[in-house]
Amino acid sequence: MINLKTNYMGLELKNPIIVGACSLSRDIDILKKLEASGAAAIVIKSLFEEEIQLSTFQFNEDIKRFDDIHAEMTSIYPDIKHSGPKEHLYFIKKAKEALTIPVIASLNAVNLSTWIKYSKALEEVGADALELNFYSLPKEMNISGDTIEKEQIEILKAVKKTVEIPVSVKLSPYYSSISHFTHQLDEEKVDGLILFNRLFQPEIDIHEEKEKMSFEFSTTKDHQLPLRWTALLSKKLKTSIISSTGIMSADDVIKMIFAGATGVQMVSALYKNNIEYVEEVIIGIEEWMKEKGYVSLDDFRGKLAKGNISDPWAYERSQYIKILLSNQPL
């Protein structure tokens, strides 16, 4: 019998497919359908400190707009305050009550005190684990990459001291040395790494002559970046690796397991297909394993990671020269 179970951050998952943080996870009914279709865990759409700050500012602006319009009336509203993250925390609590699979809370904060405060709050409402989103747009020329990395390490350490649930980190691919930074996170006992976060990119409309919002779903070719780094790091780090971005099919999941991943996060494939697509992917993995004679994921996990393949440079090569000089047709 095929066994798809995998262990991520101490959480036993029934298969390697985790639904990544996205708008799909903002509706309890959709969460239930995702679980029914076979999702092994769900990352709830992120709690953003900056979003809370902005909505708080707008709220305060609205309730004070007509203050002092009359000499005998300083305010037309009662003394009320913005709810802050309470709505999001309540949703996490309801999601946990509605599902039997692990519910992972995602957090994007700015200030160290907020990382700590929100992490503890998410744990208290029942989140099974935390996913910290570490990314930075280093637009300031006087801030070095080392400074940013040290700040992020301190955030991880502070959160780990604050909560008892597992803590993972989702990274962008834009570090000057991914190997070095992931090693540092590993030394600080991070419980899991997600490779990688796919960020919005700017675009210019040449007809309207202005900037515009650009959004595109991942494609299957996008999996090659996390594939490279999963294969390079999986045998060198003690922590679990979840491959993310471009995971569009059963084939893509299988490739990541070959590279050494504990599991994958899937988002774009669910938007492009449907919520029930998870079941199709699971069936595809099982059929392939039966064909190959594999019983569990551990039978082939890491089989094609760095160090286990005939070409030791396969995942390190960046140039095309060897391919161009090869006798094999492109």
XYZ file of C-alpha atoms in Angstrom:
330
model
C 0.000 0.000 0.000
C 1.311 3.444 -0.931
C 2.272 5.600 2.076
C 2.471 9.351 1.377
C 2.978 10.437 5.000
C 5.710 12.927 5.787
C 6.820 14.746 8.928
C 7.177 18.523 8.790
C 8.331 20.437 11.879
C 7.118 17.575 14.072
C 3.686 17.669 12.407
C 2.696 14.386 10.800
C 1.177 15.133 7.397
C -0.871 12.601 5.443
C 0.884 13.605 2.225
C 3.459 16.215 1.112
C 1.007 18.817 -0.251
C 0.544 21.988 1.791
C -1.696 24.798 0.575
C 0.430 27.956 0.747
C -0.739 31.307 2.111
C -3.199 32.897 -0.330
C -6.683 34.370 -0.629
C -8.175 30.869 -0.866
C -7.469 30.437 2.827
C -9.665 33.388 3.833
C -12.906 31.404 3.670
C -13.800 28.584 6.073
C -15.913 26.738 3.483
C -13.016 26.742 1.025
C -10.676 25.499 3.758
C -13.012 22.561 4.377
C -13.084 21.755 0.650
C -9.295 21.888 0.472
C -9.075 19.437 3.364
C -11.653 17.167 1.722
C -9.674 17.193 -1.541
C -6.604 15.917 0.291
C -4.549 18.931 1.421
C -2.257 17.812 4.244
C -1.946 21.254 5.892
C -2.989 24.818 5.170
C -1.095 28.061 5.651
C -3.595 30.820 6.418
C -3.225 34.078 4.483
C -0.621 36.250 6.186
C -1.153 38.679 9.018
C 0.618 41.882 7.899
C 1.712 44.416 10.503
C 1.854 47.160 7.844
C -1.733 46.389 6.802
C -2.874 46.685 10.416
C -0.986 49.966 10.773
C -2.607 51.398 7.630
C -6.140 50.333 8.532
C -5.665 51.688 12.065
C -4.559 55.038 10.667
C -7.516 55.170 8.281
C -9.912 54.219 11.080
C -8.600 56.991 13.331
C -8.838 59.475 10.475
C -12.466 58.527 9.820
C -13.718 58.782 13.399
C -11.997 62.117 13.976
C -13.041 63.685 10.678
C -15.938 65.676 12.149
C -14.465 66.407 15.561
C -14.957 69.951 16.831
C -17.598 70.858 14.244
C -19.641 72.389 17.063
C -18.511 74.388 20.052
C -20.290 72.032 22.465
C -19.356 68.755 20.716
C -15.764 67.504 20.568
C -16.638 64.207 18.880
C -19.637 62.542 17.262
C -18.310 59.024 17.965
C -17.867 57.094 21.218
C -14.356 56.383 22.488
C -13.532 53.327 20.406
C -10.307 51.861 19.034
C -9.336 49.843 15.979
C -9.506 46.101 16.601
C -5.965 45.544 15.301
C -5.249 41.881 14.535
C -8.271 40.536 16.462
C -10.319 39.723 13.344
C -7.442 37.727 11.868
C -6.829 35.943 15.165
C -10.510 35.046 15.401
C -10.378 33.577 11.887
C -7.371 31.416 12.824
C -9.332 30.144 15.826
C -12.361 29.309 13.652
C -10.161 27.606 11.028
C -8.562 25.451 13.702
C -12.001 24.448 14.996
C -13.224 23.605 11.475
C -10.273 21.497 10.297
C -8.556 18.324 11.423
C -5.348 18.953 9.455
C -2.611 21.314 10.755
C -3.315 25.035 10.494
C -0.162 27.113 10.011
C -0.245 30.860 10.670
C 1.776 33.145 8.400
C 3.210 36.395 9.743
C 4.746 39.488 8.129
C 5.844 42.073 10.669
C 8.207 45.050 10.753
C 9.131 45.754 14.360
C 10.720 43.140 16.599
C 8.155 43.804 19.338
C 5.352 43.105 16.859
C 6.918 39.857 15.626
C 6.949 38.718 19.257
C 3.479 40.017 20.159
C 1.699 38.613 17.100
C 3.538 35.275 17.244
C 2.355 34.716 20.802
C -1.191 35.770 19.894
C -1.283 33.347 16.941
C -0.107 30.531 19.173
C -2.758 31.364 21.778
C -5.636 31.067 19.281
C -4.539 27.581 18.301
C -2.168 27.764 15.327
C -0.228 24.498 15.014
C 2.887 26.269 13.700
C 4.169 29.643 12.520
C 5.566 30.673 9.153
C 7.656 33.853 9.335
C 7.996 35.680 6.029
C 11.514 37.080 5.783
C 12.060 39.435 2.885
C 13.530 42.863 2.469
C 13.802 45.309 -0.397
C 17.221 46.830 0.401
C 16.629 50.150 -1.329
C 18.739 52.061 1.210
C 22.329 52.185 -0.030
C 23.772 52.497 3.455
C 22.270 49.214 4.709
C 24.317 46.092 4.031
C 23.027 42.611 3.389
C 24.781 41.451 6.551
C 22.792 43.970 8.601
C 19.498 42.695 7.191
C 20.421 39.073 7.811
C 21.451 39.747 11.416
C 18.125 41.474 12.069
C 16.238 38.502 10.666
C 18.255 36.056 12.753
C 17.391 38.077 15.864
C 13.698 37.949 14.923
C 13.836 34.153 14.638
C 15.614 33.833 17.983
C 13.119 36.127 19.709
C 10.084 34.316 18.293
C 11.533 30.895 19.161
C 11.949 32.061 22.762
C 8.365 33.350 22.852
C 6.353 30.409 21.485
C 6.397 26.666 21.957
C 4.896 25.722 18.601
C 7.194 25.035 15.613
C 8.555 28.068 13.744
C 9.425 28.019 10.032
C 10.850 30.732 7.801
C 9.806 31.481 4.232
C 12.650 33.034 2.249
C 13.013 34.999 -0.952
C 15.759 33.878 -3.364
C 17.535 37.250 -3.208
C 20.169 36.671 -0.516
C 23.780 37.103 -1.570
C 24.578 33.693 -0.069
C 21.556 31.476 0.419
C 23.730 28.617 1.677
C 25.311 30.757 4.396
C 22.056 32.313 5.584
C 20.103 29.042 5.663
C 22.987 27.521 7.642
C 22.665 30.356 10.181
C 18.913 29.765 10.458
C 19.580 26.056 10.876
C 22.041 26.762 13.688
C 19.308 28.739 15.457
C 17.063 25.651 15.325
C 14.545 26.900 12.755
C 11.963 24.129 12.429
C 11.451 24.464 8.685
C 12.452 26.448 5.610
C 10.216 27.296 2.655
C 12.070 27.885 -0.624
C 10.916 30.346 -1.982
C 8.508 33.250 -1.579
C 7.372 34.649 -4.927
C 7.144 38.436 -4.694
C 5.224 40.950 -6.781
C 7.309 42.626 -9.471
C 6.769 46.105 -10.962
C 5.771 46.769 -14.568
C 5.469 49.786 -16.881
C 2.645 50.459 -19.310
C 4.394 52.068 -22.316
C 1.062 53.165 -23.852
C -0.308 54.924 -20.777
C 3.260 55.907 -19.797
C 2.881 54.979 -16.151
C 3.656 52.208 -13.729
C 1.111 49.444 -13.238
C 0.397 46.501 -10.996
C 1.754 43.252 -12.408
C 0.555 39.819 -11.379
C 1.123 36.464 -13.012
C 0.580 32.956 -11.741
C 3.544 30.632 -11.447
C 4.297 28.235 -14.277
C 5.823 24.787 -14.061
C 9.213 26.147 -15.208
C 9.346 28.283 -12.063
C 10.000 25.147 -10.032
C 13.584 24.967 -11.272
C 14.859 27.614 -8.838
C 13.549 25.901 -5.676
C 14.589 22.563 -7.192
C 18.216 23.692 -7.420
C 18.368 24.954 -3.847
C 16.384 22.090 -2.370
C 18.844 19.667 -3.955
C 21.857 21.703 -2.790
C 20.713 22.170 0.815
C 18.577 19.175 1.774
C 21.525 16.992 2.788
C 23.411 19.824 4.506
C 20.710 21.182 6.808
C 19.091 19.484 9.786
C 15.793 21.299 9.292
C 12.948 20.375 6.956
C 12.711 21.980 3.515
C 9.434 22.765 1.792
C 9.734 23.590 -1.904
C 7.499 26.400 -3.132
C 6.831 28.243 -6.427
C 6.028 26.516 -9.702
C 4.618 23.359 -8.114
C 1.924 22.751 -10.704
C 1.579 18.963 -11.020
C 2.307 15.555 -9.531
C 5.527 15.503 -11.561
C 6.711 18.705 -9.882
C 6.007 17.283 -6.415
C 7.910 14.101 -7.243
C 10.907 16.105 -8.476
C 11.075 18.026 -5.196
C 10.955 14.823 -3.154
C 13.786 13.454 -5.309
C 15.719 16.633 -4.473
C 15.189 16.059 -0.753
C 12.122 18.134 0.142
C 9.910 17.181 3.043
C 6.943 18.493 1.082
C 5.726 21.303 -1.151
C 3.502 24.352 -1.022
C 0.976 24.738 -3.812
C -0.990 27.896 -4.698
C -1.065 28.895 -8.392
C -2.061 25.390 -9.489
C -5.204 25.651 -7.350
C -6.171 28.980 -8.905
C -5.490 27.720 -12.425
C -7.382 24.481 -11.955
C -9.705 24.187 -8.950
C -9.728 23.318 -5.278
C -10.297 19.626 -6.040
C -7.066 19.569 -8.056
C -5.168 18.479 -4.917
C -6.807 15.060 -5.187
C -5.692 14.748 -8.825
C -2.088 15.534 -7.842
C -2.165 12.952 -5.040
C -3.498 10.286 -7.397
C -0.736 11.162 -9.872
C 1.943 10.695 -7.205
C 0.489 7.358 -6.105
C 0.266 6.025 -9.658
C 3.882 7.001 -10.367
C 5.063 5.341 -7.142
C 3.210 2.136 -7.989
C 4.780 2.119 -11.436
C 8.263 2.587 -9.956
C 7.775 0.192 -7.055
C 8.126 2.791 -4.305
C 6.073 2.270 -1.161
C 6.840 5.475 0.765
C 8.272 8.918 0.069
C 11.384 8.002 2.048
C 12.149 5.354 -0.569
C 13.198 8.080 -3.007
C 13.463 11.255 -0.938
C 16.825 12.888 -1.625
C 17.795 10.210 -4.148
C 18.770 12.967 -6.604
C 20.004 15.543 -4.096
C 23.504 17.012 -4.268
C 25.989 14.266 -3.466
C 23.745 11.418 -4.589
C 24.054 11.958 -8.344
C 26.743 11.071 -10.878
C 27.377 14.670 -11.946
C 28.557 16.541 -8.808
C 28.138 19.913 -10.524
C 24.626 19.423 -11.842
C 23.023 21.815 -9.348
C 25.912 24.291 -9.214
C 26.364 24.957 -12.905
C 25.178 28.422 -13.974
C 26.529 28.716 -17.509
C 25.521 26.965 -20.704
C 29.023 26.174 -21.962
C 28.969 22.432 -21.186
C 25.563 22.041 -22.837
C 26.724 23.954 -25.923
C 29.840 21.789 -26.209
C 27.937 18.537 -25.704
C 27.273 16.116 -28.551
C 23.735 15.708 -27.273
C 21.057 17.675 -29.146
C 19.462 20.538 -27.245
